[in-house]
PDB file of C-alpha atoms in Angstrom:
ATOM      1  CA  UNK A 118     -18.917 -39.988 -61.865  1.00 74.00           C
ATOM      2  CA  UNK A 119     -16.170 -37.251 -60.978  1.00 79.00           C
ATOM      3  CA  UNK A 120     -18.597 -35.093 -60.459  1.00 82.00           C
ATOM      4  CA  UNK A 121     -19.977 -36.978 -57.851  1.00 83.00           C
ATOM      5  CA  UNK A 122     -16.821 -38.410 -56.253  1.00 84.00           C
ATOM      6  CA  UNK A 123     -16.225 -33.952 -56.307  1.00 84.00           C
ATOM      7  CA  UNK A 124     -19.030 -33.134 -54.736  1.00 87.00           C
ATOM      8  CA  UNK A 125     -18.640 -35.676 -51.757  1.00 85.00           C
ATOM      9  CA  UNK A 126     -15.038 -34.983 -51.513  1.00 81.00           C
ATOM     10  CA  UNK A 127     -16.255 -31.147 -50.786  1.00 81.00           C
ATOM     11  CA  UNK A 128     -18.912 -31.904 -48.580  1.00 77.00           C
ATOM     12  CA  UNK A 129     -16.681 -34.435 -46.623  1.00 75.00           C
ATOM     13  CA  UNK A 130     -14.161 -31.299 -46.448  1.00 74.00           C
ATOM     14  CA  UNK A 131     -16.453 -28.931 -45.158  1.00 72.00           C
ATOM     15  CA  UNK A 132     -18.059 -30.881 -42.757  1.00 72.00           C
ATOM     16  CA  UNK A 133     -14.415 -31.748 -41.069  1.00 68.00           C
ATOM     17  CA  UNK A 134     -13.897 -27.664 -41.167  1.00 57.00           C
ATOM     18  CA  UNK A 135     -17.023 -27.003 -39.084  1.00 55.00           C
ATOM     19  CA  UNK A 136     -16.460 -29.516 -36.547  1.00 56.00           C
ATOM     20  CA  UNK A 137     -12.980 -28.287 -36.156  1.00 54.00           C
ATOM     21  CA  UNK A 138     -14.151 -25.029 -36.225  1.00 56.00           C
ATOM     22  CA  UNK A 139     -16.594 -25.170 -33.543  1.00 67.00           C
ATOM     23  CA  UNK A 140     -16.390 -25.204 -29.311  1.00 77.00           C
ATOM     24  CA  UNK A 141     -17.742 -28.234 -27.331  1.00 83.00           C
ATOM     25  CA  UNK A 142     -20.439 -26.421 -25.216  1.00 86.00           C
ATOM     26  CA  UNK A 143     -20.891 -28.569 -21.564  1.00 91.00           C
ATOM     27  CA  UNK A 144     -23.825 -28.232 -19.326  1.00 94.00           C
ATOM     28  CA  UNK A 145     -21.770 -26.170 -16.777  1.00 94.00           C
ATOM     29  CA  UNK A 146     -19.964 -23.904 -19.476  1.00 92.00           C
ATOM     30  CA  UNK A 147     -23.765 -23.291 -20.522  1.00 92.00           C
ATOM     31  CA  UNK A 148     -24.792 -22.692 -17.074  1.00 92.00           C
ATOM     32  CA  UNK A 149     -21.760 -20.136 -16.300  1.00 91.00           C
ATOM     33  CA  UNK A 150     -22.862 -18.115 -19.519  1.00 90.00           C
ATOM     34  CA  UNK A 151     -26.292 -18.425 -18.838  1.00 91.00           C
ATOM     35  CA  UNK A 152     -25.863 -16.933 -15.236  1.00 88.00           C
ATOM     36  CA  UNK A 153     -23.390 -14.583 -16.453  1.00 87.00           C
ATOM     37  CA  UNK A 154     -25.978 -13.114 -18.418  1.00 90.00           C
ATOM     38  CA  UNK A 155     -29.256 -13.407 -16.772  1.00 92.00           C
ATOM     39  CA  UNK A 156     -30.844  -9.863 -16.203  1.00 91.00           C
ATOM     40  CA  UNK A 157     -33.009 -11.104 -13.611  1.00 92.00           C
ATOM     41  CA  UNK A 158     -30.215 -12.438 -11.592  1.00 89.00           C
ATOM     42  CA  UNK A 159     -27.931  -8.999 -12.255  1.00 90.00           C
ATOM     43  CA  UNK A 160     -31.046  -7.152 -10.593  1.00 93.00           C
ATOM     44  CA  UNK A 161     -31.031  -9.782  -7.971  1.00 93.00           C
ATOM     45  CA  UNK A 162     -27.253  -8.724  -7.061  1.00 91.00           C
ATOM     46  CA  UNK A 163     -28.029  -5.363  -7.513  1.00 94.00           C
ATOM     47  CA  UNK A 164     -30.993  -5.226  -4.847  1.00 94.00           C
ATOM     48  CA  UNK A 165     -28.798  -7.660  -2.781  1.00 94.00           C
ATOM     49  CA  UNK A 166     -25.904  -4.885  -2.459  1.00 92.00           C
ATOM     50  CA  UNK A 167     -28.348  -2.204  -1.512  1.00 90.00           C
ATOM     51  CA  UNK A 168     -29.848  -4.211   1.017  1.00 88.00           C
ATOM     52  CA  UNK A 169     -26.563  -4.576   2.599  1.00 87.00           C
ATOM     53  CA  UNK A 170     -25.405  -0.831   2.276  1.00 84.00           C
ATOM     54  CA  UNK A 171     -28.758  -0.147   3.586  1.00 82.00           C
ATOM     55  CA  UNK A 172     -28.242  -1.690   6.996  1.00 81.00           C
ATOM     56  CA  UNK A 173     -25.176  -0.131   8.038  1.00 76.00           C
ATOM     57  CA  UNK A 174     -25.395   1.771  11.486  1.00 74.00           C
ATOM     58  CA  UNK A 175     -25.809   5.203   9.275  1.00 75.00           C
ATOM     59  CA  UNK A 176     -28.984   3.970   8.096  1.00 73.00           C
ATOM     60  CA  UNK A 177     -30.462   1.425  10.805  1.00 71.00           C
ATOM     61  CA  UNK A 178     -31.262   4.848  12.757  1.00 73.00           C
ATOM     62  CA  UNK A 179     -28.970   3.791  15.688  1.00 76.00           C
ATOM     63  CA  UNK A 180     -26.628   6.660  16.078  1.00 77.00           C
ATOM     64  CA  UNK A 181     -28.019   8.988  18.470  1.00 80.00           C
ATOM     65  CA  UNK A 182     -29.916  12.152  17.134  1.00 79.00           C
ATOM     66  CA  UNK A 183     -29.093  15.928  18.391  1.00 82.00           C
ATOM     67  CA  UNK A 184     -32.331  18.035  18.437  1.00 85.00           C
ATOM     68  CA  UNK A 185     -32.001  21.684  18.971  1.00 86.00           C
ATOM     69  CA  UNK A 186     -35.166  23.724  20.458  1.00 86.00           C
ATOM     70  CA  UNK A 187     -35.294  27.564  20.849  1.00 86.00           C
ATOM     71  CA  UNK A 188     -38.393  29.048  23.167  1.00 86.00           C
ATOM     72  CA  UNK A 189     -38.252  33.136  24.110  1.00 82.00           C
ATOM     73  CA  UNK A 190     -40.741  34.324  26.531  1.00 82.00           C
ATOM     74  CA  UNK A 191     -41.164  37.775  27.642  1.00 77.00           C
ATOM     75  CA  UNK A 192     -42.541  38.632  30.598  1.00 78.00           C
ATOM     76  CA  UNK A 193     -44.150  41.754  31.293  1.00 74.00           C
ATOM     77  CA  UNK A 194     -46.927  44.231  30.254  1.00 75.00           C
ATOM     78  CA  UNK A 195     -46.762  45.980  26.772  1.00 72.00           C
ATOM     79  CA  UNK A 196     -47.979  49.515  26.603  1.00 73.00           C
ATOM     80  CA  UNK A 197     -50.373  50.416  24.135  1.00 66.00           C
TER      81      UNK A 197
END
């Protein structure tokens, strides 16, 4: 009989310990962490930031280009 009254008296004391012990988990604290971690979605905001460094006017190719063209001519005969 004390053994049992023991052993309930234990596994009434643990069982109070762990659901001290752990964190109530909610749908949106689950959805934060589960966002927060996502590789998919950290690609996703990766791809989205080059995008948008990608269409600045340095690489839209609106700023004017320079082009530089050399041509020499000679005129005349050449003596052999």
């Amino acid at each position: 009989m004390r053994l049992v009254r023991k052993t309930i008296l234990a596994v009434v004391f643990l069982s109070t310990l762990q659901m001290v012990s752990q964190e109530i988990l909610t749908k949106e604290k689950a959805l934060e962490i589960t966002l927060e971690n996502n590789f998919g979605i950290k690609i996703a905001k990766n791809n989205l930031e080059i995008a948008e460094n990608n269409t600045s006017i340095y690489n839209t190719g609106k700023l004017p280009t320079a082009t530089f063209n050399s041509v020499q001519t000679i005129v005349g005969t050449i003596k052999v």
